[in-house]
Amino acid sequence: MQSKGMSVKTHKIIKMSKYLVLVFVLLCLCNMSVAMEIKKTYIIHMAKSQMPATFDDHTHWYDSSLKSVSESAEMLYVYKNVVNGFSARLTAQEAESLESQPGILSVLPELKYELHTTRTPSFLGLEKSADFFPESDAMGDVIVGVLDTGVWPERKSFDDTGFGPIPASWKGQCESGTNFSSAKCNRKLVGARYFSRGYETTLGPIDESEESKSPRDDDGHGTHTASTAAGSIVQGANLLGYASGTARGMANRARVAVYKVCWEGGCFSSDILAAMDKAIDDNVDVLSLSLGGGTSDYYKDSVAIGAFAAMEKGILVSCSAGNGGPGPFSLSNVAPWITTVGAGTLDRDFPAYVSLGNGKNFSGVSLYAGDSLPNKMLPFVYAGNASNVTNGNLCMTGTLIPEKVKGKIVLCDRGINARVQKGSVVKAAGGAGMILANTDANGEELVADAHLLPATAVGQKTGDAIKKYLTSDPNPTATILFGGTKVGVEPSPVVAAFSSRGPNSITPEILKPDIIAPGVNILAGWTGAVGPTGLEEDDRRVEFNIISGTSMSCPHVSGLAALLKGAHPEWSPAAIRSALMTTAYTAYKNGEALLDIATGKPSTPFDHGAGHVDPISAANPGLIYDINADDYLNFICALKYTPSQINTLARRNFTCDSSKKYSVADLNYPSFAVSFPAAGSDGSNTIKYSRTLTNVGPAGTYKVTVSSTSSSVKIIVEPETLSFTRMNEKKSYTVSFTAPSMSSTTNVFGRIEWSDGKHVVSSPVAISQT
C-alpha cells in the first residue's frame, strides 16, 4: 500500500534505489569472494622434528600438509638447506588454515627484493699483494657464488686460460635455457643456474623474446658484480675510452658460480631462497648478494634465514647495505651473520666542465664519448622554462617543448626519472646538450654516466650558481668540455651519499654497515644485450661499463673474502669478516678523518661502519673476533624469540636456558653499538659488553687504547693488556660504558684499539640514545 503523500514517481525512485543498493551489496560480496580467492606465494617453514612417523620422507609430509588445505596447490620449491619447508601459491584463507596445523612453524608471505644498483685493485693496494695472497692452488679452490641477474659468459672476465681442473668439491651445474647452453661454463665460470618459479607465479610467464629464461644476463648488473668479485685479468679494459687499463676481479684466481634470481620485475624471496639452498649444495665458499628488500625481524627475512644456514656451512655471505642514504636507519641486510657493505668513492674521476657566457667555469662529471659540441657558445635554457608542465625541470618523457630547446643546452634537475633518460629526453626534443644539476636530495655527490648526448652532472651548489646566471642574463649561453679520465683525486675515499646508513633498526646493539668498499664509478664487465645506459634507444654495445651503487661495493668485499679464504682456509666466516673490519681505516694518510660527501664533514661509524676495507692489512690481522652458530643462537635468545621463531631461523629445536641471562651485548662482534635509555627513563647508566679475541699471529702482548669524540661517556676496558703465547689462544675482556646523562640529540663515537706494536686491531664505537 502506498504511503500517504508519496507520489508514484517517488515510490519508483525508492524501489530503484533499493535495487541498486542490493546490486551494490552483491557486487561487494562478489568482490570480497574474489579477493579471498586471490593467491600469493608463501614460504612455509616446517618443524622437521615433528614429522609424523607415517611419513618416511619430508617432501611427502610437506605435500600432504599442502594438500590438506588445497587440492590444486603445488609446491614451487622444496628447500632442504636454508629452510625446512617449501613455497607454494595459496589464498590468505588457505595460508591461515595451513599455519594452524601441527608441525607448521610459520607461513610467511613472499617478499620482493630489488637490486642495489680497474682502478679498484690498485686503489686497494692489490697490485702489491703477491706476498700476502700468493698465486697458490688454494686460491683456485675458492668458489664465489653470485646471486644476481645472471652472466654474459662470453666476456673476457670469465676466460679460464691458465686455470687448473675444477675443484673436486664443486657439485654445481651449468643449466641450459634461452640463449644459453651448458657449454658456456668453463674452468673459471664453473656453474650457472636460474630460478624463476616464484617470479613467474606472481607476474606471469617470462617473455622469452624480451628476457632470457636462462642464466644469460640481459640486464648487465649480474655480469658487473660477478666480474668485480672474481673476474679474470683483462688487458686494455675501458668504457668508450674512459678508465683505460687492466681490469681484474678482487679474487681473479677464484672460480665463479652464478645464480640468476633477479628479472625485469624484481627478485622474489622464494627464488632467492631456492638459489641459496642450491648454492650450499653446490659447495660455494662465498655468497655475494647485491640486493635488498627493506628490514624485518630476522626470522621473517628470507636473506637472513638463508645466510644463517650458509654461515653454519662455513660460507661467508656478503650483502649490499642499500642505496637509501644519506638518511639514518636506511640499511637493509642487517643480520649479524651477514657482512653488510656500504659504498665509498675511488681516487678516479671523469671531469666534464661547464663554461658559461659570463666567463665562469664549473666542474662536473661525464662519460660521454660521442661527437663534441660545436666550438662555440650555444644558447642555454632551463628545462622548467621550456616546458608546459609543472615538473618540466625534471626533463621527464614528453615534457619539453622542441621549439624552445632545439639547438640549445638544457639544464635539467635531478630526480624521479633516470639521469641518462633525462638526456635522452633532451636529445629527442632537439637539444644539443644537457647539464644535470643535483638538488637537496643528492647534494654534491657526482655519479658519472655514459650519456647519449653531450652532458655533464654538477653538484647542488654549482647547479644553483648556474641557475642564477640563467635567470639574470637575458641571453644565456654555455658549452661543455670533456676532460677524460683523471686519477689521484683527493680526498678519497669519501662515503657515498647514496650509501645506506645506521643505526640498525632491528638490533641497535649491532653496528651496521660493517664496512665500506669502492662503489662509485666502478668499471667491470657488462652484458651484450643492452647499451651502457640500459635505455632501449641506446644501441651502443660495450665489453665493460662504469656504474655505481652498494651493489658494486658488495662484490668487492665478496672477492676480498675469497682472497682471505684462499690464504686462510681454516678461518670461519666471522673470522674473515673480523679481519676485514679490524684492519679497516677511518683516516687519510694525512691523519684527517674520512669524509662523508653528503655533509662535507667527517663520516661516522653509522656511515662507514668499521671503516674502509684494507685487504693487505686484513691478510695479517694479528687477532680476530670469532663467532660460531651457538653464539648466534645465544644472541637470538637475547632477542627473546619464541621457540618457533628460533626454529624458523635455525631449522632445529633450540631451547634457551631460562636460568641463563642472555645479552645482545655479549655477541663477539668486532664493533660496539651502545644504546642508552632516554633521559629520565629507568635503567642503569652503565652498560657492559664482553668480547673474546683469538690470536692468529705470532705470540705477543697487546695493549688497549680508547678514543672518543666526547668525555660525556666514560669507556673503561678491563684488562688493559692481553698476552698471547701461542696460535689460536683466546683471551677475553670487558668494556664498560657509563653515561651520567646524554642529550637526546647527541651521538658519541670512538674506537677501541689493541696493538702489539705491529698489528692494530681496531673496533668502532657508536653510542646513541633509544
PDB file of N, CA and C in Angstrom, residues 681-727:
ATOM      1  N   SER A 681      64.440   7.949  31.880  1.00  0.00           N
ATOM      2  CA  SER A 681      63.844   6.614  31.928  1.00  0.00           C
ATOM      3  C   SER A 681      64.597   5.749  32.924  1.00  0.00           C
ATOM      4  N   ASP A 682      63.937   4.677  33.341  1.00  0.00           N
ATOM      5  CA  ASP A 682      64.571   3.765  34.281  1.00  0.00           C
ATOM      6  C   ASP A 682      65.695   3.005  33.592  1.00  0.00           C
ATOM      7  N   GLY A 683      66.612   2.461  34.373  1.00  0.00           N
ATOM      8  CA  GLY A 683      67.680   1.635  33.815  1.00  0.00           C
ATOM      9  C   GLY A 683      69.032   2.147  34.238  1.00  0.00           C
ATOM     10  N   SER A 684      70.015   1.261  34.177  1.00  0.00           N
ATOM     11  CA  SER A 684      71.365   1.584  34.606  1.00  0.00           C
ATOM     12  C   SER A 684      72.028   2.538  33.634  1.00  0.00           C
ATOM     13  N   ASN A 685      72.898   3.383  34.179  1.00  0.00           N
ATOM     14  CA  ASN A 685      73.677   4.275  33.337  1.00  0.00           C
ATOM     15  C   ASN A 685      74.973   3.623  32.875  1.00  0.00           C
ATOM     16  N   THR A 686      75.212   2.384  33.300  1.00  0.00           N
ATOM     17  CA  THR A 686      76.397   1.654  32.855  1.00  0.00           C
ATOM     18  C   THR A 686      75.968   0.420  32.070  1.00  0.00           C
ATOM     19  N   ILE A 687      76.528   0.273  30.889  1.00  0.00           N
ATOM     20  CA  ILE A 687      76.258  -0.898  30.051  1.00  0.00           C
ATOM     21  C   ILE A 687      77.580  -1.597  29.806  1.00  0.00           C
ATOM     22  N   LYS A 688      77.590  -2.912  30.032  1.00  0.00           N
ATOM     23  CA  LYS A 688      78.840  -3.674  29.928  1.00  0.00           C
ATOM     24  C   LYS A 688      78.775  -4.634  28.756  1.00  0.00           C
ATOM     25  N   TYR A 689      79.831  -4.638  27.944  1.00  0.00           N
ATOM     26  CA  TYR A 689      79.982  -5.559  26.817  1.00  0.00           C
ATOM     27  C   TYR A 689      81.152  -6.495  27.099  1.00  0.00           C
ATOM     28  N   SER A 690      81.040  -7.734  26.646  1.00  0.00           N
ATOM     29  CA  SER A 690      82.164  -8.669  26.780  1.00  0.00           C
ATOM     30  C   SER A 690      82.596  -9.137  25.398  1.00  0.00           C
ATOM     31  N   ARG A 691      83.896  -9.353  25.226  1.00  0.00           N
ATOM     32  CA  ARG A 691      84.463  -9.782  23.948  1.00  0.00           C
ATOM     33  C   ARG A 691      85.598 -10.778  24.188  1.00  0.00           C
ATOM     34  N   THR A 692      85.849 -11.622  23.175  1.00  0.00           N
ATOM     35  CA  THR A 692      86.950 -12.585  23.216  1.00  0.00           C
ATOM     36  C   THR A 692      87.758 -12.472  21.931  1.00  0.00           C
ATOM     37  N   LEU A 693      89.072 -12.331  22.086  1.00  0.00           N
ATOM     38  CA  LEU A 693      89.976 -12.229  20.945  1.00  0.00           C
ATOM     39  C   LEU A 693      90.748 -13.531  20.776  1.00  0.00           C
ATOM     40  N   THR A 694      90.942 -13.931  19.534  1.00  0.00           N
ATOM     41  CA  THR A 694      91.706 -15.137  19.207  1.00  0.00           C
ATOM     42  C   THR A 694      92.973 -14.730  18.473  1.00  0.00           C
ATOM     43  N   ASN A 695      94.110 -15.254  18.912  1.00  0.00           N
ATOM     44  CA  ASN A 695      95.382 -14.933  18.290  1.00  0.00           C
ATOM     45  C   ASN A 695      95.576 -15.738  17.000  1.00  0.00           C
ATOM     46  N   VAL A 696      95.765 -15.047  15.875  1.00  0.00           N
ATOM     47  CA  VAL A 696      96.036 -15.732  14.610  1.00  0.00           C
ATOM     48  C   VAL A 696      97.393 -15.292  14.055  1.00  0.00           C
ATOM     49  N   GLY A 697      98.207 -14.702  14.921  1.00  0.00           N
ATOM     50  CA  GLY A 697      99.543 -14.261  14.532  1.00  0.00           C
ATOM     51  C   GLY A 697     100.575 -14.794  15.507  1.00  0.00           C
ATOM     52  N   PRO A 698     101.723 -14.171  15.552  1.00  0.00           N
ATOM     53  CA  PRO A 698     102.764 -14.619  16.481  1.00  0.00           C
ATOM     54  C   PRO A 698     102.402 -14.285  17.924  1.00  0.00           C
ATOM     55  N   ALA A 699     103.150 -14.864  18.866  1.00  0.00           N
ATOM     56  CA  ALA A 699     102.961 -14.534  20.278  1.00  0.00           C
ATOM     57  C   ALA A 699     103.224 -13.049  20.483  1.00  0.00           C
ATOM     58  N   GLY A 700     102.511 -12.463  21.419  1.00  0.00           N
ATOM     59  CA  GLY A 700     102.713 -11.043  21.660  1.00  0.00           C
ATOM     60  C   GLY A 700     101.800 -10.514  22.739  1.00  0.00           C
ATOM     61  N   THR A 701     102.124  -9.318  23.209  1.00  0.00           N
ATOM     62  CA  THR A 701     101.316  -8.646  24.224  1.00  0.00           C
ATOM     63  C   THR A 701     100.647  -7.429  23.600  1.00  0.00           C
ATOM     64  N   TYR A 702      99.346  -7.369  23.722  1.00  0.00           N
ATOM     65  CA  TYR A 702      98.554  -6.288  23.143  1.00  0.00           C
ATOM     66  C   TYR A 702      98.070  -5.344  24.245  1.00  0.00           C
ATOM     67  N   LYS A 703      98.239  -4.051  24.010  1.00  0.00           N
ATOM     68  CA  LYS A 703      97.756  -3.039  24.941  1.00  0.00           C
ATOM     69  C   LYS A 703      96.611  -2.266  24.287  1.00  0.00           C
ATOM     70  N   VAL A 704      95.661  -1.854  25.099  1.00  0.00           N
ATOM     71  CA  VAL A 704      94.472  -1.192  24.581  1.00  0.00           C
ATOM     72  C   VAL A 704      94.586   0.319  24.680  1.00  0.00           C
ATOM     73  N   THR A 705      94.036   1.010  23.693  1.00  0.00           N
ATOM     74  CA  THR A 705      93.841   2.459  23.756  1.00  0.00           C
ATOM     75  C   THR A 705      92.397   2.756  23.364  1.00  0.00           C
ATOM     76  N   VAL A 706      91.847   3.769  24.022  1.00  0.00           N
ATOM     77  CA  VAL A 706      90.454   4.147  23.777  1.00  0.00           C
ATOM     78  C   VAL A 706      90.406   5.610  23.369  1.00  0.00           C
ATOM     79  N   SER A 707      89.682   5.907  22.311  1.00  0.00           N
ATOM     80  CA  SER A 707      89.475   7.299  21.899  1.00  0.00           C
ATOM     81  C   SER A 707      87.986   7.557  21.777  1.00  0.00           C
ATOM     82  N   SER A 708      87.583   8.819  21.986  1.00  0.00           N
ATOM     83  CA  SER A 708      86.162   9.160  21.956  1.00  0.00           C
ATOM     84  C   SER A 708      85.992  10.600  21.533  1.00  0.00           C
ATOM     85  N   THR A 709      84.854  10.891  20.910  1.00  0.00           N
ATOM     86  CA  THR A 709      84.563  12.260  20.487  1.00  0.00           C
ATOM     87  C   THR A 709      84.013  13.105  21.625  1.00  0.00           C
ATOM     88  N   SER A 710      83.740  12.486  22.772  1.00  0.00           N
ATOM     89  CA  SER A 710      83.153  13.232  23.889  1.00  0.00           C
ATOM     90  C   SER A 710      83.550  12.594  25.212  1.00  0.00           C
ATOM     91  N   SER A 711      83.716  13.430  26.221  1.00  0.00           N
ATOM     92  CA  SER A 711      84.017  12.925  27.569  1.00  0.00           C
ATOM     93  C   SER A 711      82.747  12.631  28.352  1.00  0.00           C
ATOM     94  N   SER A 712      81.585  12.833  27.718  1.00  0.00           N
ATOM     95  CA  SER A 712      80.321  12.624  28.429  1.00  0.00           C
ATOM     96  C   SER A 712      80.062  11.150  28.715  1.00  0.00           C
ATOM     97  N   VAL A 713      80.688  10.265  27.933  1.00  0.00           N
ATOM     98  CA  VAL A 713      80.560   8.830  28.162  1.00  0.00           C
ATOM     99  C   VAL A 713      81.921   8.290  28.550  1.00  0.00           C
ATOM    100  N   LYS A 714      81.978   7.618  29.688  1.00  0.00           N
ATOM    101  CA  LYS A 714      83.234   7.045  30.163  1.00  0.00           C
ATOM    102  C   LYS A 714      83.350   5.616  29.647  1.00  0.00           C
ATOM    103  N   ILE A 715      84.481   5.295  29.001  1.00  0.00           N
ATOM    104  CA  ILE A 715      84.699   3.966  28.435  1.00  0.00           C
ATOM    105  C   ILE A 715      85.884   3.325  29.147  1.00  0.00           C
ATOM    106  N   ILE A 716      85.645   2.218  29.826  1.00  0.00           N
ATOM    107  CA  ILE A 716      86.707   1.533  30.572  1.00  0.00           C
ATOM    108  C   ILE A 716      86.833   0.101  30.064  1.00  0.00           C
ATOM    109  N   VAL A 717      88.047  -0.282  29.662  1.00  0.00           N
ATOM    110  CA  VAL A 717      88.343  -1.637  29.186  1.00  0.00           C
ATOM    111  C   VAL A 717      89.134  -2.372  30.257  1.00  0.00           C
ATOM    112  N   GLU A 718      88.703  -3.569  30.592  1.00  0.00           N
ATOM    113  CA  GLU A 718      89.400  -4.400  31.582  1.00  0.00           C
ATOM    114  C   GLU A 718      89.583  -5.821  31.070  1.00  0.00           C
ATOM    115  N   PRO A 719      90.802  -6.395  31.126  1.00  0.00           N
ATOM    116  CA  PRO A 719      92.067  -5.746  31.492  1.00  0.00           C
ATOM    117  C   PRO A 719      92.554  -4.854  30.349  1.00  0.00           C
ATOM    118  N   GLU A 720      93.588  -4.091  30.624  1.00  0.00           N
ATOM    119  CA  GLU A 720      94.122  -3.183  29.619  1.00  0.00           C
ATOM    120  C   GLU A 720      95.215  -3.831  28.780  1.00  0.00           C
ATOM    121  N   THR A 721      95.649  -5.029  29.190  1.00  0.00           N
ATOM    122  CA  THR A 721      96.705  -5.746  28.478  1.00  0.00           C
ATOM    123  C   THR A 721      96.308  -7.202  28.304  1.00  0.00           C
ATOM    124  N   LEU A 722      96.550  -7.746  27.117  1.00  0.00           N
ATOM    125  CA  LEU A 722      96.288  -9.159  26.837  1.00  0.00           C
ATOM    126  C   LEU A 722      97.557  -9.773  26.245  1.00  0.00           C
ATOM    127  N   SER A 723      98.034 -10.867  26.855  1.00  0.00           N
ATOM    128  CA  SER A 723      99.251 -11.535  26.372  1.00  0.00           C
ATOM    129  C   SER A 723      98.894 -12.882  25.759  1.00  0.00           C
ATOM    130  N   PHE A 724      99.413 -13.119  24.553  1.00  0.00           N
ATOM    131  CA  PHE A 724      99.180 -14.371  23.833  1.00  0.00           C
ATOM    132  C   PHE A 724     100.515 -15.083  23.618  1.00  0.00           C
ATOM    133  N   THR A 725     100.538 -16.364  23.932  1.00  0.00           N
ATOM    134  CA  THR A 725     101.783 -17.127  23.815  1.00  0.00           C
ATOM    135  C   THR A 725     101.767 -18.124  22.672  1.00  0.00           C
ATOM    136  N   ARG A 726     100.597 -18.377  22.108  1.00  0.00           N
ATOM    137  CA  ARG A 726     100.528 -19.381  21.040  1.00  0.00           C
ATOM    138  C   ARG A 726      99.395 -19.043  20.057  1.00  0.00           C
ATOM    139  N   MET A 727      99.458 -19.669  18.908  1.00  0.00           N
ATOM    140  CA  MET A 727      98.433 -19.504  17.876  1.00  0.00           C
ATOM    141  C   MET A 727      97.096 -20.048  18.369  1.00  0.00           C
TER     142      MET A 727
END
